[in-house]
XYZ file of N, CA, C and O in Angstrom:
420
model
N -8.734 23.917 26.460
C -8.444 23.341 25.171
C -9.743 22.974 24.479
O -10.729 22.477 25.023
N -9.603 23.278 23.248
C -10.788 23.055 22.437
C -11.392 21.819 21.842
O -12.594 21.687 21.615
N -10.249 20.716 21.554
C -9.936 19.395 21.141
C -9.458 19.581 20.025
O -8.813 18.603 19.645
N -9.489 20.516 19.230
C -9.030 20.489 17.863
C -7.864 20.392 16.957
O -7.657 20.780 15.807
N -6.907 19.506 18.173
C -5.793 19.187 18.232
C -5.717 17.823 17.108
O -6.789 17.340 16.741
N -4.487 17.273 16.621
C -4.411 16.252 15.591
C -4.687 14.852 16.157
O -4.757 13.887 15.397
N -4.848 14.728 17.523
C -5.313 13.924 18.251
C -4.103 12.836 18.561
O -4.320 11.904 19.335
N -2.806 13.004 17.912
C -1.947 11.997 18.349
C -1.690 11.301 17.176
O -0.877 10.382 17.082
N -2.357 11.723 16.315
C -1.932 11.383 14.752
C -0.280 11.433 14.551
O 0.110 12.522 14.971
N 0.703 10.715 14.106
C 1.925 11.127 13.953
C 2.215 10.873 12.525
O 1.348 10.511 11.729
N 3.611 11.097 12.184
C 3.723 10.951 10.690
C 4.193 9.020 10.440
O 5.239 8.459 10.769
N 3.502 8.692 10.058
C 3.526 7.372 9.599
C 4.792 7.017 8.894
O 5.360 7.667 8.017
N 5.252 5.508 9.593
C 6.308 5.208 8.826
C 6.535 4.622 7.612
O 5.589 3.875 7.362
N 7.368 4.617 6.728
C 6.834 4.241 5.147
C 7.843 2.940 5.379
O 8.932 2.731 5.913
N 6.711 2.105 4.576
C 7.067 0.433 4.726
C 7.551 0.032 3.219
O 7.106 0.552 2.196
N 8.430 -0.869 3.266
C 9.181 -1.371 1.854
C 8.376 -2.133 0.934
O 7.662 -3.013 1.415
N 8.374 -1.971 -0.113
C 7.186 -2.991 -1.183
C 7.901 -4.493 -0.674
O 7.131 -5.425 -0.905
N 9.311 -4.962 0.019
C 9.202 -5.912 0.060
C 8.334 -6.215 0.999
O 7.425 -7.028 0.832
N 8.611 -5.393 2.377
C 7.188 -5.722 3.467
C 6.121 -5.796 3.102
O 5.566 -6.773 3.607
N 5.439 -5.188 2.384
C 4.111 -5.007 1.968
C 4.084 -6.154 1.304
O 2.980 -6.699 1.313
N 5.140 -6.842 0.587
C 4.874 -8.218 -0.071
C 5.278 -9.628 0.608
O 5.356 -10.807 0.264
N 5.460 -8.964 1.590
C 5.883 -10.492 2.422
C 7.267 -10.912 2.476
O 7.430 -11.861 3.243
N 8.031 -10.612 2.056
C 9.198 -10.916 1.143
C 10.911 -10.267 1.832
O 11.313 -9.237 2.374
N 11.513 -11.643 1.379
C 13.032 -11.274 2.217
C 13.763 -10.830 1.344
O 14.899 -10.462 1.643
N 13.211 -10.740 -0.177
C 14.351 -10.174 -0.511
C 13.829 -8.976 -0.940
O 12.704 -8.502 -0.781
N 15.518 -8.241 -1.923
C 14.807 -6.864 -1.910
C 14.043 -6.079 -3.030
O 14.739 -5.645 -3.948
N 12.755 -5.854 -3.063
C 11.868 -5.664 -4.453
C 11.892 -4.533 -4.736
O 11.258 -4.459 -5.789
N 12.370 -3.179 -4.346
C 12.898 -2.088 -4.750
C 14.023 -2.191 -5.804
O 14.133 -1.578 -6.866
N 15.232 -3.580 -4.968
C 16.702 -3.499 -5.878
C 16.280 -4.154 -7.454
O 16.736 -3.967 -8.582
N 15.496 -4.761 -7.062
C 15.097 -5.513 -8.234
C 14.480 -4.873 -9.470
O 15.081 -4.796 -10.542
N 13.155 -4.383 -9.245
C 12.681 -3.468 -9.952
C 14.063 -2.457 -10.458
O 14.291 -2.445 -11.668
N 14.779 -1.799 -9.733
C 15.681 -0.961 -10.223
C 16.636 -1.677 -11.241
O 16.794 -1.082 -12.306
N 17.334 -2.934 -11.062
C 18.027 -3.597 -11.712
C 16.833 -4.320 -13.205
O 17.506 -4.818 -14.107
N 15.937 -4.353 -13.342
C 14.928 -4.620 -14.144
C 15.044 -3.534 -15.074
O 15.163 -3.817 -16.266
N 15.021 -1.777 -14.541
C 14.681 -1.024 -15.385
C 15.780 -0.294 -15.763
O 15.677 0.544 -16.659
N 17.130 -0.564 -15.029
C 18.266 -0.115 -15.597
C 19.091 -1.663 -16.728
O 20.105 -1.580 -17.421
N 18.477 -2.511 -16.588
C 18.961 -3.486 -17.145
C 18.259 -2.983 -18.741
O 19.147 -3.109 -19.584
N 17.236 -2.576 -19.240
C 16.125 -2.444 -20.471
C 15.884 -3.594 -21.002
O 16.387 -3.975 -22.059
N 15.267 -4.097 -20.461
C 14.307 -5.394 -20.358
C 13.414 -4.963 -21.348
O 13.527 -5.350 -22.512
N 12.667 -4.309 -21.037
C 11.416 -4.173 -21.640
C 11.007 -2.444 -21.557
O 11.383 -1.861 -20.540
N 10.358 -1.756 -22.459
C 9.879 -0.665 -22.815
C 9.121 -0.416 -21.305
O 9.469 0.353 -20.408
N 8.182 -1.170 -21.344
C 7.676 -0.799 -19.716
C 7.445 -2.010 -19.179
O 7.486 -3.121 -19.708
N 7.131 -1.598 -17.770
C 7.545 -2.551 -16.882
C 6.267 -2.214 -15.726
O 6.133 -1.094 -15.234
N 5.496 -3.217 -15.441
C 4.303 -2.885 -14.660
C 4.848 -2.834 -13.213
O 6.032 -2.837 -12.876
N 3.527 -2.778 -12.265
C 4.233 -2.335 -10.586
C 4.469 -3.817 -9.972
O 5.453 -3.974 -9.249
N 3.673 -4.825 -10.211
C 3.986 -5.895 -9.959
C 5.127 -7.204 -10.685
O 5.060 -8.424 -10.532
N 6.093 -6.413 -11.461
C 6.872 -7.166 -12.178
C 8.331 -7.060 -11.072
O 9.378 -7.640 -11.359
N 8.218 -6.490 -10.205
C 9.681 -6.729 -9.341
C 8.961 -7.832 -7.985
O 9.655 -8.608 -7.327
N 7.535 -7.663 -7.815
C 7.304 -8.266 -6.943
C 7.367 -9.687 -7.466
O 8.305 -10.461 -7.277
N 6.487 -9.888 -8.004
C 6.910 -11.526 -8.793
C 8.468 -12.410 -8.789
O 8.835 -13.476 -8.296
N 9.104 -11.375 -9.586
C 10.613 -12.118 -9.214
C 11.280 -12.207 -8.223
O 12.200 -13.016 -8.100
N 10.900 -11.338 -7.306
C 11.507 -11.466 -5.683
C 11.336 -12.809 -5.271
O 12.071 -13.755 -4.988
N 10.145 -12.584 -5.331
C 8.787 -14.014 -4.846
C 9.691 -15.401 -5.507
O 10.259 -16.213 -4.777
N 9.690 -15.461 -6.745
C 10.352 -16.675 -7.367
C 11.724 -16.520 -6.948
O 12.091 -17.527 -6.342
N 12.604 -15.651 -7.043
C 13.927 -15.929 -6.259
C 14.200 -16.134 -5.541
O 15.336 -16.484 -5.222
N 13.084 -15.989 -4.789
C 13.158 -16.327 -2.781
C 12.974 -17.624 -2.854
O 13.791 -18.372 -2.317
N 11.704 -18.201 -3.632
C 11.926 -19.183 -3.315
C 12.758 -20.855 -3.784
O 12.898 -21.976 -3.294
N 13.069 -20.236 -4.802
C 13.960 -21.004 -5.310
C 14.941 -20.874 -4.470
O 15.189 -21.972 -3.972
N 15.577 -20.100 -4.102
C 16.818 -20.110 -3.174
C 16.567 -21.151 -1.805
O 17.412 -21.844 -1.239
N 14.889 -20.981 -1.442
C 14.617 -21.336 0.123
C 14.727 -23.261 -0.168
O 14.851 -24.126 0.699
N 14.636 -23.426 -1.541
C 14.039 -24.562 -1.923
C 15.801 -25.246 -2.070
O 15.920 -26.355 -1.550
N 17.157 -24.633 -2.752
C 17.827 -25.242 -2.832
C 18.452 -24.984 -1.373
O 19.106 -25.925 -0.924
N 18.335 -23.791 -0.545
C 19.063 -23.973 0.681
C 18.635 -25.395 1.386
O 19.478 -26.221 1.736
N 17.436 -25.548 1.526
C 16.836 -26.632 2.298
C 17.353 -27.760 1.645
O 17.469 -28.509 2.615
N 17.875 -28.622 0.360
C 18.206 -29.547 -0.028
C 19.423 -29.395 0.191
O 19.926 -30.519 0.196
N 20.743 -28.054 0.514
C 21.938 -28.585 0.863
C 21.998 -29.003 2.593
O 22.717 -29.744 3.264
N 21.072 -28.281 2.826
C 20.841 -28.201 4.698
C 20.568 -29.338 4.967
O 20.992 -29.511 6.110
N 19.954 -30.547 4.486
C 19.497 -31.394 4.059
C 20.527 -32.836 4.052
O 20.547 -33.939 4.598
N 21.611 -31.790 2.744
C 22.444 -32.643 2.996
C 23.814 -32.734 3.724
O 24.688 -33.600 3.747
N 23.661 -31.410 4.362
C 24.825 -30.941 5.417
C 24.573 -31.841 6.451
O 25.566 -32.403 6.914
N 23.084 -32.214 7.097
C 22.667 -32.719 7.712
C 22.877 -34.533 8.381
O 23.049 -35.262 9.359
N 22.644 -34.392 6.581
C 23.283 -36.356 6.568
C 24.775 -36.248 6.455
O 25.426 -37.077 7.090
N 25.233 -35.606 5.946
C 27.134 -35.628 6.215
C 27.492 -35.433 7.706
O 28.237 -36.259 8.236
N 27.074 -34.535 8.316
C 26.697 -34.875 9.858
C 26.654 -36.203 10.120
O 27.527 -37.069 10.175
N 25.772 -36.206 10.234
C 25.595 -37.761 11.250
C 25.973 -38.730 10.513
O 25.678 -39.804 11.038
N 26.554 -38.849 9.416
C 27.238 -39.589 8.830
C 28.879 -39.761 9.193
O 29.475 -40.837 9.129
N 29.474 -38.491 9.583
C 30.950 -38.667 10.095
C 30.853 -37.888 11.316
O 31.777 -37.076 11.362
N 30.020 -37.822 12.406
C 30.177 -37.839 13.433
C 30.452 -36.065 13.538
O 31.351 -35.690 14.291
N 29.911 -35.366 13.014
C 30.990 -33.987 13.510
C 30.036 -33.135 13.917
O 28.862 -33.189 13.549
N 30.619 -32.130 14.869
C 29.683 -31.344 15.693
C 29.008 -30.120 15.100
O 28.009 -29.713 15.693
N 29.398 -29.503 14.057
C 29.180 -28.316 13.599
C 28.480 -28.951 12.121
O 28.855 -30.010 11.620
N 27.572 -28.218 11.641
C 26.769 -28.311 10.355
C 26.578 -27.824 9.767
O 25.462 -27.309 9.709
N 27.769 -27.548 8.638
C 28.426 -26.567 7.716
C 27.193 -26.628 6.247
O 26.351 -27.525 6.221
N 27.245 -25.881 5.459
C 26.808 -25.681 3.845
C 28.019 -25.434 3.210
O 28.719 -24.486 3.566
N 28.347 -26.188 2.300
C 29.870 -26.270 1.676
C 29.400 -25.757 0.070
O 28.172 -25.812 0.002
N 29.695 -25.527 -0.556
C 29.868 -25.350 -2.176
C 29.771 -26.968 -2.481
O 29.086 -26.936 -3.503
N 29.993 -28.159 -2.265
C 30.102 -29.147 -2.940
C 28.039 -29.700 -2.487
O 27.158 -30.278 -3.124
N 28.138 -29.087 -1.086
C 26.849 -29.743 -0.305
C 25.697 -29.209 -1.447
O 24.822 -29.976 -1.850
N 25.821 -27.624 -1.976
C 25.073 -27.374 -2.752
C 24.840 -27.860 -4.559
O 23.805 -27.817 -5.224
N 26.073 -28.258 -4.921
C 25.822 -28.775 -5.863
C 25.275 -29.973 -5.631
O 24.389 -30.309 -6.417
N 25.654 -30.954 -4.484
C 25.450 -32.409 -5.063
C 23.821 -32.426 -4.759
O 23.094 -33.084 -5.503
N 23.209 -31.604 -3.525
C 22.145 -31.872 -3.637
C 21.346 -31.569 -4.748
O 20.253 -32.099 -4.949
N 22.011 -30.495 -5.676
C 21.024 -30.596 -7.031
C 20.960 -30.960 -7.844
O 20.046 -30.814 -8.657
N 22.446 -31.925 -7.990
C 22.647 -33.344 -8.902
C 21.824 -34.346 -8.754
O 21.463 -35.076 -9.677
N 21.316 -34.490 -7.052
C 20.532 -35.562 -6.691
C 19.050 -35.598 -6.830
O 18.308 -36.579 -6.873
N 18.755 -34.249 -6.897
C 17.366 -33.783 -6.471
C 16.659 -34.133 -8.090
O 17.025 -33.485 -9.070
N 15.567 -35.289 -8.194
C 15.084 -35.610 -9.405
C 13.987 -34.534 -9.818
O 13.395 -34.370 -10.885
N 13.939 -34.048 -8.946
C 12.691 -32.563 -9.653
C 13.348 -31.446 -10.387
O 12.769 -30.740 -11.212
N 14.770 -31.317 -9.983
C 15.452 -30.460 -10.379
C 16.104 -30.965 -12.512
O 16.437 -30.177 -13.397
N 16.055 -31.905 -12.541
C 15.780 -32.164 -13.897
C 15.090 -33.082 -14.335
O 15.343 -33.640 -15.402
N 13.963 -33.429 -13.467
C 12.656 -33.479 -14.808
C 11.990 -32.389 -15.449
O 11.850 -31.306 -14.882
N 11.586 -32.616 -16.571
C 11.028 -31.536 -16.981
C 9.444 -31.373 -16.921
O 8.572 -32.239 -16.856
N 9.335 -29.730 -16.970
C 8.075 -29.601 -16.438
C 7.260 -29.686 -17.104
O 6.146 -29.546 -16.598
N 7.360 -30.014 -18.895
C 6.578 -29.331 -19.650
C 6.178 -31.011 -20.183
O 6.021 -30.926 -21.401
N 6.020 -32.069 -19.859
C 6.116 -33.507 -20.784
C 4.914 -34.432 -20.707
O 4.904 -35.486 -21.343
């Protein structure tokens, strides 16, 4: 043998712009829903990544305030399981004072 073989090179696997961005949600669907929505004439490469980014974390930010308060309803009536209810999520964002102050004052 000569060596002039590909050396073990294989075909590389193709990774998701959300991987490449860190990101749980999905920045392909987004971008697509961006440019079938006609938002805007054009639309740069980093405009689906951005909103992923902010939707993620807004979501991570109100999950954690109902989890929060699933938490204290817990140990508040004694019960074994530690549910997220539809009411757990609103009240924590009735309660949450960041959630309406405003940002701009």
């Amino acid at each position: 043998m000569s060596g002039k073989g590909k050396g073990g090179r294989g075909e590389k696997k193709s990774t998701s712009s959300s991987a490449k961005a860190g990101l749980q949600f999905p920045v392909g669907r987004i971008g697509r829903y961006l440019r079938q929505g006609k938002y805007a004439t054009r639309m740069g490469a980093g405009a689906p990544v951005y909103l992923a980014a902010v939707l993620e974390y807004l979501c991570a930010e109100i999950l954690e305030l109902a989890g929060n308060a699933a938490r204290d309803n817990k140990k508040a009536h004694n019960i074994v399981q530690c549910t997220i209810t539809k009411f757990m999520l609103s009240f924590s964002l009735l309660a949450d004072e960041h959630y309406w102050s405003a940002p701009c004052s």
